[in-house]
């Protein structure tokens, strides 16, 4: 591992000279391996690719699968863009990056399965450089309609193992950040059962850089102390582990649930709950807002939206049904690995 | 008409002492008359009302019709809320209102017809007071799927007549503002064929208070000069005319098109185009953002979202079809009353 040399002008650990190449190559290969794994799982459909260029610099490869046996729609995007100035939404968070050209690359994915017993899943890993500033961000989260505790535990356990290989504080901190980020304030619901989420990981200071309205992360970091400075290579290795954890975290769940029988009731509930996905992505999601603000490719950005969605005024699940259990147990932050939530 | 007496501390024309009562009463009655007119039109279903209170002050009446003969879903809301401080999104536009308690009332409506030949329509009229600052805002716009030029002309002509009774500059200015406001930048499309839109009408100075990226309104107002100061009563009268113009502007169109035959192709296109409505409301709409920021009643705010929606990656209409004509002719700002757009 290359030693991290703090830059002369800032306190950011210096990235290697070929940092963009390295991350770009990894994220491109991540898109390939994910698509391959999902085609194997679906067995009926394959991904179709559109390559595109961004007039202001850069481009990407959008891949979409439709009407598969498992996936009603799935999109996996890779993009690599550059320009003279980061958009306002990001500069507000990273004012040090102002006045510098930027490079941003990312792989993102959203899968909308047909069977309501198979959860929707989202992944996004990304990297930014602007002047001497750089950071990694991303995460993965699961959105079931008819959830099983054992599936949620498997998903979180797989992510925890990937995190623990790099730092014992990654999983608890980024799990908490995920619960906080994928939260629909206007619904007072989490988007699903969470996963991990992180942003602005530049090797310095606190892991957590979210708004933390509840003060949970601050409390937590008082208990465990501040983690040591991490090099660019440390963080890149961590992001690689996270990306590679997707297939083992998700595929076994989809395999187990894809043939579960369902009827109109389950399908209607799935379409209704997909509305929350749209609400989150259009109202809150940082990646969507970044894409639309930087004149990104709209069709690729909005590929995350479900193929068919229902809204119903005043809907509430009947008490003591699987639908109400989703709300009362699963759409609240839970410590899934403590064994406290019983099937 | 009561004379307008400029306040001692600001240059805003003073409202009458019972201003809130007057506007609240009118907007409540507007909800009643609209619902009555729409029930007559639908003939099969009626509106169901939920009354609600807002913990921080105020409340409203949400009315929804579902599975009607004409309307797959229609919502008409009245609300009247107050509190200690306007939300940031509004204070940014009206910094004079900071530090004052506020009162806000509005009637808003979105109708999603079942038949793809009947256009979706939206209306919203609202009033704010905070300290000595007050203003009216609102508008109405039409979103057809399979449009007819004569319907668009009828809609705009009816609005123009309502506007012209108050000031000859209202229609051209507010029509332009509507085209600009109901614009999906990420799609480079207008939401529909427009109508009128205005905000921050406080009796002073320029009618137009939008961002005007094209400089059109500024050019226009140089040509016609600045309109005279208008009293609170002038503006209230104007908003009344606008509100009352809705039924004559829309009902004849719905009556004419509600029995047009259609098949799966038209239905699929309607569901797809409804996606744009969702995108606009969640990404850009001022009313939605205000509602969600002020801890408004989510179900009432999101009642504007369509009951069933489709997204399709990479969809483009085939050339020389009615679907492509929607894009090439109708989803661009047009001077509908000049006779330039021929059926």
XYZ file of C-alpha atoms in Angstrom:
686
model
C 0.000 0.000 0.000
C 1.393 3.425 -0.988
C 2.057 5.681 2.001
C -0.255 8.641 2.237
C 1.616 11.933 1.929
C -0.281 14.961 3.253
C -0.382 17.660 0.575
C 1.642 20.832 1.112
C -1.333 23.162 0.758
C -4.117 21.247 2.508
C -4.412 18.613 5.190
C -6.045 16.088 2.847
C -3.988 12.907 2.451
C -2.712 13.018 -1.149
C -4.263 10.580 -3.610
C -1.968 8.683 -5.974
C -1.350 10.362 -9.321
C -3.550 7.808 -11.098
C -6.434 8.057 -8.590
C -9.099 8.829 -11.189
C -7.993 5.991 -13.399
C -7.996 3.553 -10.485
C -11.452 4.442 -9.196
C -12.918 4.767 -12.687
C -11.584 1.311 -13.622
C -12.933 -0.260 -10.455
C -16.398 1.266 -10.806
C -16.587 0.259 -14.481
C -15.654 -3.296 -13.544
C -18.169 -3.208 -10.679
C -20.908 -2.399 -13.176
C -19.778 -5.360 -15.299
C -19.708 -7.854 -12.463
C -23.057 -6.705 -11.069
C -24.726 -6.973 -14.471
C -23.268 -10.422 -15.000
C -24.488 -11.636 -11.600
C -27.961 -10.229 -12.171
C -28.285 -11.734 -15.650
C -27.401 -15.099 -14.172
C -30.031 -14.597 -11.473
C -32.741 -13.444 -13.843
C -31.913 -16.099 -16.462
C -34.572 -14.716 -18.838
C -33.445 -11.201 -19.783
C -30.135 -9.428 -20.333
C -29.062 -5.826 -19.945
C -29.184 -3.438 -22.883
C -26.550 -0.745 -22.929
C -26.672 2.890 -24.017
C -23.365 4.718 -24.115
C -23.654 8.448 -23.843
C -21.509 11.554 -23.746
C -22.028 14.650 -21.683
C -21.477 17.839 -23.731
C -19.662 19.534 -20.825
C -17.274 16.599 -20.402
C -17.423 12.895 -19.736
C -20.133 10.328 -20.260
C -21.310 6.945 -19.190
C -22.832 3.554 -19.859
C -26.462 3.037 -18.865
C -27.690 -0.535 -18.727
C -31.275 -1.524 -18.303
C -33.086 -4.853 -18.066
C -36.864 -5.009 -18.507
C -39.558 -7.631 -18.169
C -37.237 -10.255 -16.788
C -38.349 -13.257 -14.777
C -37.121 -11.659 -11.538
C -36.757 -8.004 -12.491
C -39.636 -5.956 -13.816
C -36.952 -3.322 -14.324
C -33.351 -2.950 -13.314
C -30.882 -0.229 -14.141
C -27.125 -0.203 -13.569
C -25.284 2.986 -14.551
C -21.657 3.882 -14.738
C -20.707 7.514 -15.278
C -17.561 9.577 -15.281
C -17.976 13.318 -15.681
C -15.834 16.423 -15.353
C -16.278 20.141 -15.584
C -15.117 23.529 -14.379
C -17.182 23.859 -11.204
C -19.102 21.518 -8.899
C -22.828 22.313 -8.594
C -24.084 24.487 -5.679
C -25.616 21.547 -3.753
C -22.138 20.034 -3.324
C -20.166 23.256 -2.894
C -22.395 24.123 0.059
C -21.082 20.977 1.776
C -17.494 21.227 0.486
C -16.644 24.936 0.074
C -12.932 24.028 -0.242
C -13.751 22.601 -3.687
C -14.914 25.970 -5.076
C -12.905 27.444 -7.929
C -11.519 24.066 -9.017
C -12.369 21.852 -11.930
C -13.933 18.608 -10.779
C -13.973 14.934 -11.651
C -16.822 12.682 -10.501
C -17.370 9.027 -11.180
C -19.956 6.622 -9.873
C -21.757 3.345 -10.330
C -25.373 3.272 -9.285
C -28.073 0.664 -9.454
C -31.750 0.275 -8.641
C -33.609 -3.010 -9.098
C -37.398 -3.252 -9.141
C -38.358 -6.928 -8.905
C -41.774 -8.074 -10.081
C -42.566 -10.394 -7.150
C -43.590 -8.315 -4.092
C -41.718 -10.752 -1.858
C -38.411 -9.797 -3.474
C -37.115 -6.490 -2.112
C -36.102 -3.491 -4.172
C -32.430 -2.664 -3.735
C -30.264 0.344 -4.437
C -26.503 0.752 -4.609
C -24.330 3.746 -5.379
C -20.598 4.248 -4.990
C -18.957 7.448 -6.134
C -15.733 9.427 -6.041
C -15.024 13.151 -6.430
C -11.861 15.143 -6.947
C -11.667 18.948 -7.149
C -8.245 20.550 -6.718
C -6.598 18.908 -3.720
C -9.992 17.919 -2.290
C -11.264 14.375 -2.862
C -13.777 12.106 -1.239
C -15.639 8.829 -1.544
C -19.337 8.391 -0.937
C -22.056 5.854 -1.440
C -23.922 3.003 0.112
C -26.495 0.324 -0.382
C -29.969 -0.099 1.053
C -32.793 -2.616 0.887
C -36.504 -1.832 0.484
C -38.746 -4.821 1.070
C -42.523 -4.854 0.643
C -43.190 -8.119 2.496
C -40.042 -8.478 4.588
C -38.487 -11.456 6.372
C -36.291 -10.792 9.381
C -33.814 -13.450 8.283
C -33.337 -11.693 4.917
C -32.736 -8.365 6.595
C -30.222 -9.950 8.967
C -28.398 -11.646 6.078
C -28.192 -8.357 4.177
C -26.851 -6.396 7.152
C -24.505 -9.181 8.237
C -22.893 -9.315 4.780
C -22.384 -5.551 4.806
C -21.009 -5.621 8.334
C -18.431 -8.220 7.355
C -17.303 -6.119 4.389
C -17.004 -3.065 6.653
C -15.308 -4.859 9.541
C -12.415 -5.881 7.293
C -11.451 -2.169 7.237
C -12.535 -0.518 10.480
C -14.806 -1.645 13.350
C -16.549 1.720 13.390
C -17.569 1.692 9.721
C -20.609 -0.547 9.992
C -22.245 1.004 13.091
C -21.592 4.562 11.897
C -22.604 4.066 8.284
C -25.620 1.950 9.253
C -26.846 4.823 11.413
C -26.136 7.328 8.651
C -28.126 5.156 6.218
C -31.165 5.105 8.526
C -30.921 8.849 8.771
C -30.338 9.544 5.070
C -33.011 7.230 3.659
C -35.703 8.785 5.789
C -38.886 10.332 4.420
C -39.515 13.173 6.833
C -42.934 13.963 5.382
C -43.991 10.325 5.930
C -42.045 9.747 9.141
C -40.807 6.479 7.679
C -37.461 5.033 6.685
C -37.346 4.110 3.000
C -36.786 0.479 3.868
C -34.628 -1.542 6.242
C -31.478 0.426 5.539
C -27.963 -0.798 4.934
C -24.943 1.501 4.903
C -24.448 5.053 3.670
C -21.491 7.439 3.822
C -20.315 10.611 2.148
C -17.369 13.033 2.219
C -14.917 10.303 3.241
C -11.622 12.092 2.686
C -9.495 10.273 5.217
C -9.777 12.953 7.859
C -11.401 13.173 11.263
C -14.909 11.977 11.981
C -16.437 9.252 9.877
C -19.864 10.751 10.212
C -20.583 13.966 8.295
C -24.357 14.020 8.287
C -26.738 16.483 9.896
C -27.492 14.080 12.755
C -30.646 15.760 14.034
C -30.884 13.303 16.919
C -27.252 13.688 17.987
C -26.805 9.897 17.794
C -23.556 9.885 15.856
C -22.031 12.530 18.098
C -22.911 10.443 21.163
C -21.551 7.347 19.516
C -18.244 8.942 18.536
C -17.798 10.271 22.083
C -18.056 6.672 23.261
C -15.609 5.166 20.777
C -13.231 8.057 20.126
C -12.231 9.513 16.762
C -10.845 7.018 14.253
C -7.306 7.554 12.973
C -6.581 9.383 9.740
C -7.046 7.025 6.808
C -5.130 7.108 3.545
C -6.658 7.356 0.078
C -5.738 3.704 -0.437
C -7.470 2.644 2.800
C -10.691 4.263 1.678
C -10.489 2.972 -1.868
C -10.024 -0.538 -0.457
C -13.061 -0.050 1.759
C -15.221 1.079 -1.167
C -14.053 -1.912 -3.204
C -15.127 -4.267 -0.399
C -18.523 -2.572 -0.199
C -19.093 -2.791 -3.943
C -18.081 -6.429 -4.057
C -20.431 -7.244 -1.167
C -23.533 -6.445 -3.186
C -24.056 -9.750 -4.991
C -23.558 -11.944 -1.876
C -25.801 -9.599 0.148
C -28.720 -9.544 -2.288
C -28.728 -12.522 -4.659
C -29.509 -15.191 -2.014
C -32.557 -13.168 -0.869
C -33.892 -12.800 -4.403
C -33.300 -16.493 -5.090
C -35.173 -17.521 -1.970
C -38.224 -15.282 -2.598
C -38.587 -15.098 -6.363
C -41.067 -17.953 -6.597
C -43.252 -17.038 -3.626
C -46.899 -16.967 -4.708
C -48.712 -13.653 -4.619
C -51.961 -12.112 -5.792
C -53.538 -8.753 -6.533
C -53.372 -7.644 -2.906
C -49.595 -8.004 -2.706
C -49.107 -6.498 -6.152
C -51.258 -3.468 -5.268
C -49.356 -2.922 -2.058
C -46.037 -3.176 -3.886
C -47.147 -0.570 -6.460
C -48.341 1.706 -3.657
C -45.094 1.400 -1.701
C -43.098 2.088 -4.872
C -44.602 5.573 -4.624
C -42.432 6.153 -1.557
C -39.397 5.295 -3.660
C -40.363 7.988 -6.154
C -41.003 10.479 -3.352
C -37.605 9.819 -1.828
C -35.658 9.967 -5.074
C -37.253 13.169 -6.339
C -37.520 15.065 -3.047
C -34.428 14.037 -1.078
C -31.875 12.041 -3.039
C -28.478 13.706 -3.347
C -27.456 11.700 -6.423
C -30.630 12.603 -8.310
C -30.317 16.278 -7.433
C -26.620 16.294 -8.407
C -27.450 14.662 -11.724
C -30.274 17.024 -12.621
C -28.242 20.095 -11.560
C -25.169 19.129 -13.594
C -27.183 18.641 -16.768
C -26.762 14.887 -16.423
C -28.487 12.397 -18.688
C -32.068 12.550 -17.448
C -33.051 9.100 -18.677
C -30.124 7.557 -16.799
C -30.752 9.529 -13.621
C -34.453 8.710 -13.541
C -33.908 5.056 -14.443
C -34.251 4.556 -10.667
C -37.982 5.286 -10.899
C -40.226 2.224 -10.893
C -41.934 1.068 -14.095
C -45.418 1.191 -12.543
C -46.516 3.093 -9.428
C -49.715 3.786 -7.542
C -50.680 6.599 -5.210
C -53.745 6.289 -3.016
C -55.047 9.146 -0.932
C -55.370 8.311 2.756
C -54.228 4.682 2.519
C -53.486 3.001 5.837
C -52.780 -0.703 6.304
C -55.297 -2.709 8.333
C -53.978 -3.584 11.814
C -52.358 -7.003 12.298
C -51.657 -7.624 8.644
C -48.280 -8.163 6.938
C -48.740 -4.688 5.439
C -49.090 -3.058 8.864
C -46.110 -5.031 10.180
C -43.981 -3.410 7.483
C -44.801 -0.025 8.990
C -44.641 -0.883 12.664
C -41.448 -2.988 12.616
C -39.479 -2.563 9.423
C -39.829 1.109 8.513
C -38.177 2.183 11.755
C -34.459 2.144 12.480
C -33.609 -1.176 14.174
C -30.445 -2.887 15.295
C -30.961 -5.871 12.992
C -27.900 -7.792 14.178
C -28.698 -7.725 17.905
C -31.368 -10.428 17.627
C -33.890 -8.025 19.161
C -36.257 -8.168 16.175
C -37.733 -11.671 16.106
C -39.376 -13.229 13.046
C -64.105 49.849 -3.297
C -62.227 50.876 -0.148
C -59.377 53.309 -0.831
C -55.928 51.837 -0.341
C -54.015 53.618 2.428
C -50.257 53.030 2.336
C -49.063 51.819 5.729
C -46.949 54.171 7.853
C -44.043 51.741 8.170
C -43.855 50.157 4.714
C -44.846 51.024 1.205
C -47.301 48.115 0.913
C -50.883 49.268 0.331
C -52.710 48.436 3.577
C -55.170 45.550 3.470
C -58.578 45.991 5.127
C -58.734 44.900 8.777
C -60.770 41.815 7.836
C -58.484 40.783 4.959
C -57.864 37.240 6.208
C -61.561 36.660 6.791
C -62.437 37.932 3.309
C -59.886 35.833 1.434
C -60.487 32.777 3.616
C -64.234 33.001 2.986
C -63.780 33.388 -0.735
C -61.355 30.470 -1.058
C -63.605 28.235 1.060
C -66.566 29.113 -1.153
C -64.401 28.559 -4.262
C -63.714 25.018 -3.065
C -67.478 24.504 -2.622
C -68.451 25.782 -6.038
C -65.685 23.859 -7.816
C -66.667 20.615 -6.091
C -70.312 21.169 -6.954
C -69.496 21.832 -10.616
C -67.259 18.771 -10.842
C -69.796 16.465 -9.196
C -72.346 17.619 -11.744
C -69.874 16.912 -14.538
C -68.862 13.500 -13.228
C -72.460 12.498 -12.383
C -71.273 9.162 -10.931
C -69.127 9.990 -7.909
C -69.080 12.677 -5.231
C -66.305 14.196 -3.154
C -65.452 12.776 0.256
C -64.187 15.266 2.786
C -61.532 14.985 5.502
C -61.260 17.914 7.870
C -57.904 18.234 9.552
C -56.091 20.439 12.007
C -52.452 21.448 11.935
C -50.812 21.159 15.370
C -48.896 24.431 14.860
C -52.078 26.327 13.944
C -54.848 26.143 11.390
C -56.220 23.315 9.330
C -58.183 22.510 6.249
C -60.729 20.516 4.299
C -59.406 17.933 1.837
C -61.889 16.593 -0.669
C -61.233 13.695 -2.953
C -63.239 11.933 -5.644
C -62.174 8.508 -6.894
C -63.224 6.134 -9.648
C -65.733 8.522 -11.145
C -67.020 8.323 -14.698
C -64.846 11.264 -15.758
C -62.294 11.474 -12.951
C -60.045 8.592 -12.025
C -59.034 10.848 -9.166
C -59.651 14.453 -8.276
C -58.626 16.394 -5.211
C -59.745 19.835 -4.096
C -58.136 21.220 -0.929
C -58.815 24.261 1.148
C -56.353 25.177 3.872
C -55.779 28.037 6.248
C -52.653 27.900 8.374
C -50.733 30.223 10.656
C -47.540 30.162 12.645
C -44.652 32.161 14.020
C -42.315 32.169 11.019
C -42.649 31.526 7.285
C -40.473 28.676 5.991
C -37.026 29.420 4.474
C -38.146 28.812 0.868
C -40.521 31.783 1.123
C -38.391 34.047 3.330
C -35.664 33.843 0.703
C -38.085 35.511 -1.728
C -39.702 37.856 0.818
C -37.086 38.763 3.439
C -39.355 41.596 4.690
C -41.637 38.927 6.156
C -38.949 37.584 8.521
C -39.619 37.905 12.229
C -43.400 38.104 11.795
C -46.120 35.585 12.448
C -47.749 34.495 9.211
C -51.158 33.593 7.855
C -51.524 31.556 4.665
C -54.663 30.344 2.975
C -55.188 28.595 -0.316
C -57.447 26.480 -2.462
C -55.754 24.000 -4.724
C -56.997 21.359 -7.084
C -55.646 18.665 -9.381
C -57.892 16.493 -11.534
C -56.724 13.262 -13.158
C -59.345 12.175 -15.682
C -59.531 8.556 -16.800
C -59.995 9.199 -20.521
C -56.641 10.200 -22.099
C -58.493 12.692 -24.314
C -59.570 14.715 -21.265
C -56.709 16.904 -19.994
C -55.403 16.990 -16.461
C -55.886 20.391 -14.864
C -54.450 22.168 -11.864
C -55.556 25.273 -10.004
C -54.168 27.008 -6.961
C -54.974 30.408 -5.469
C -53.370 31.525 -2.237
C -52.860 34.494 0.035
C -50.145 35.308 2.600
C -49.876 37.904 5.335
C -46.847 38.387 7.603
C -46.616 41.661 9.507
C -47.401 44.465 7.069
C -46.382 42.270 4.118
C -49.089 40.509 2.113
C -49.406 38.989 -1.315
C -51.592 36.918 -3.584
C -50.340 34.090 -5.746
C -51.659 31.274 -7.842
C -52.738 30.214 -11.260
C -54.220 27.489 -13.366
C -52.721 25.292 -16.065
C -53.845 22.553 -18.420
C -51.976 19.310 -19.188
C -53.428 17.424 -22.124
C -52.238 14.017 -23.351
C -53.983 14.077 -26.736
C -54.590 17.797 -27.201
C -56.934 19.707 -29.504
C -55.974 23.238 -30.510
C -59.574 24.438 -30.109
C -59.622 23.234 -26.478
C -56.377 25.016 -25.705
C -57.672 28.213 -27.309
C -60.929 27.998 -25.333
C -59.015 27.525 -22.086
C -56.675 30.453 -22.693
C -59.443 32.697 -24.064
C -61.527 32.186 -20.914
C -58.557 33.044 -18.699
C -57.712 36.082 -20.817
C -61.238 37.434 -20.451
C -61.091 37.027 -16.660
C -57.732 38.827 -16.584
C -58.712 41.587 -19.019
C -61.527 42.710 -16.732
C -58.818 43.889 -14.307
C -55.717 44.900 -16.275
C -54.673 44.392 -19.912
C -51.182 43.339 -18.847
C -52.315 40.536 -16.554
C -52.948 37.868 -19.171
C -49.792 38.327 -21.291
C -47.539 38.650 -18.245
C -49.037 35.811 -16.239
C -49.303 33.551 -19.292
C -45.568 34.013 -19.846
C -44.852 33.393 -16.169
C -46.908 30.202 -16.331
C -44.905 28.881 -19.303
C -41.752 29.640 -17.378
C -42.879 28.210 -14.026
C -44.401 24.966 -15.287
C -41.246 24.011 -17.118
C -39.336 20.777 -16.564
C -35.758 21.863 -17.101
C -34.418 18.310 -16.976
C -36.856 17.314 -19.757
C -36.765 20.607 -21.672
C -40.546 20.481 -21.837
C -43.387 22.611 -20.525
C -45.677 20.629 -18.222
C -48.585 21.158 -20.574
C -50.125 24.002 -22.570
C -49.909 26.496 -19.714
C -52.492 28.985 -18.512
C -51.672 31.737 -16.039
C -49.387 31.899 -13.021
C -48.422 34.730 -10.674
C -46.876 35.170 -7.246
C -45.899 37.959 -4.816
C -48.698 40.241 -6.059
C -48.645 42.915 -3.369
C -49.947 45.866 -5.352
C -46.543 47.333 -6.022
C -44.316 47.772 -9.062
C -43.782 45.109 -11.659
C -46.356 42.413 -12.171
C -43.687 39.898 -12.984
C -41.510 38.650 -10.117
C -40.063 35.491 -11.598
C -36.467 34.618 -12.400
C -37.071 35.273 -16.128
C -33.995 33.474 -17.454
C -34.820 34.548 -21.007
C -35.399 38.226 -20.141
C -38.799 38.042 -21.848
C -40.812 39.715 -19.113
C -38.258 42.495 -18.749
C -38.432 43.150 -22.506
C -42.185 43.052 -22.399
C -42.480 45.460 -19.477
C -40.116 47.913 -21.212
C -42.540 47.926 -24.120
C -45.704 48.476 -22.100
C -44.411 50.415 -19.100
C -44.913 49.615 -15.440
C -48.534 49.169 -14.362
C -49.944 51.527 -11.712
C -49.968 50.627 -8.040
C -52.925 48.379 -7.298
C -54.876 48.252 -4.053
C -55.479 45.136 -1.968
C -59.086 45.216 -3.174
C -58.037 45.373 -6.836
C -55.933 42.275 -6.431
C -58.522 40.401 -4.410
C -61.067 41.154 -7.146
C -58.654 39.844 -9.757
C -58.070 36.597 -7.849
C -61.836 36.153 -7.477
C -62.272 36.479 -11.231
C -59.524 33.946 -11.841
C -61.004 31.444 -9.403
C -64.461 31.811 -10.864
C -63.129 31.305 -14.398
C -62.104 27.715 -13.717
C -65.411 25.936 -14.345
C -66.189 27.763 -17.633
C -62.574 27.252 -18.784
C -62.442 23.513 -18.117
C -65.874 21.885 -17.948
C -66.758 22.344 -21.661
C -63.487 20.629 -22.656
C -64.098 17.665 -20.361
C -67.691 17.381 -21.602
C -66.603 17.362 -25.221
C -63.858 14.725 -24.793
C -65.069 12.426 -22.032
C -66.645 9.894 -24.381
C -63.887 9.759 -26.983
C -62.929 6.140 -27.603
C -59.455 5.044 -26.640
C -57.434 1.874 -26.238
C -54.360 0.510 -24.532
C -52.009 2.704 -26.581
C -53.625 5.943 -25.396
C -53.928 4.683 -21.826
C -50.246 3.688 -21.731
C -49.198 7.062 -23.062
C -51.368 8.841 -20.484
C -49.810 6.814 -17.643
C -46.342 7.568 -19.000
C -47.023 11.303 -19.307
C -48.436 11.360 -15.778
C -44.855 10.619 -14.708
C -43.942 14.136 -15.793
C -46.622 15.477 -13.457
C -45.013 13.623 -10.563
C -41.568 14.857 -11.553
C -42.755 18.452 -11.686
C -44.642 18.359 -8.407
C -41.885 16.705 -6.397
C -38.876 18.459 -7.933
C -40.083 21.990 -8.686
C -43.491 22.873 -7.266
C -43.478 25.756 -4.792
C -46.767 24.724 -3.156
C -45.599 21.159 -2.559
C -42.278 22.304 -1.115
C -44.023 24.876 1.118
C -46.430 22.230 2.367
C -43.768 19.653 3.141
C -41.526 22.270 4.832
C -44.290 23.626 7.076
C -45.220 20.198 8.349
C -48.388 20.329 6.280
C -50.742 17.390 5.914
C -48.785 15.067 3.620
C -51.813 13.196 2.295
C -53.428 16.489 1.246
C -50.264 17.875 -0.312
C -49.553 14.718 -2.295
C -53.181 14.299 -3.362
C -51.969 15.957 -6.572
C -50.061 12.800 -7.523
C -51.810 10.568 -10.064
C -53.437 7.299 -8.983
C -51.422 5.223 -11.481
C -48.175 6.172 -13.221
C -45.669 4.585 -15.536
C -42.000 5.323 -16.165
C -40.244 3.901 -19.198
C -36.520 4.219 -19.740
C -35.637 5.833 -23.049
C -39.195 6.265 -24.364
C -39.539 8.483 -27.441
C -42.713 8.904 -29.464
C -42.647 7.667 -33.058
C -42.462 10.530 -35.598
C -45.742 11.766 -37.130
C -47.982 10.328 -34.445
C -50.352 12.188 -32.113
C -47.885 11.397 -29.329
C -45.010 13.115 -31.147
C -47.234 16.091 -31.974
C -47.731 16.614 -28.244
C -43.986 17.097 -27.879
C -43.281 19.103 -31.012
C -46.226 21.523 -30.802
C -47.890 21.519 -27.416
C -45.064 21.154 -24.906
C -43.466 24.388 -26.094
C -44.584 27.884 -25.137
C -46.985 29.127 -27.841
C -49.134 32.199 -28.317
C -52.374 30.203 -28.408
C -54.627 33.180 -29.093
C -52.775 34.517 -32.151
C -54.186 31.839 -34.455
C -50.621 30.808 -35.338
C -51.067 27.214 -34.142
C -53.474 25.541 -36.557
C -55.368 22.341 -35.779
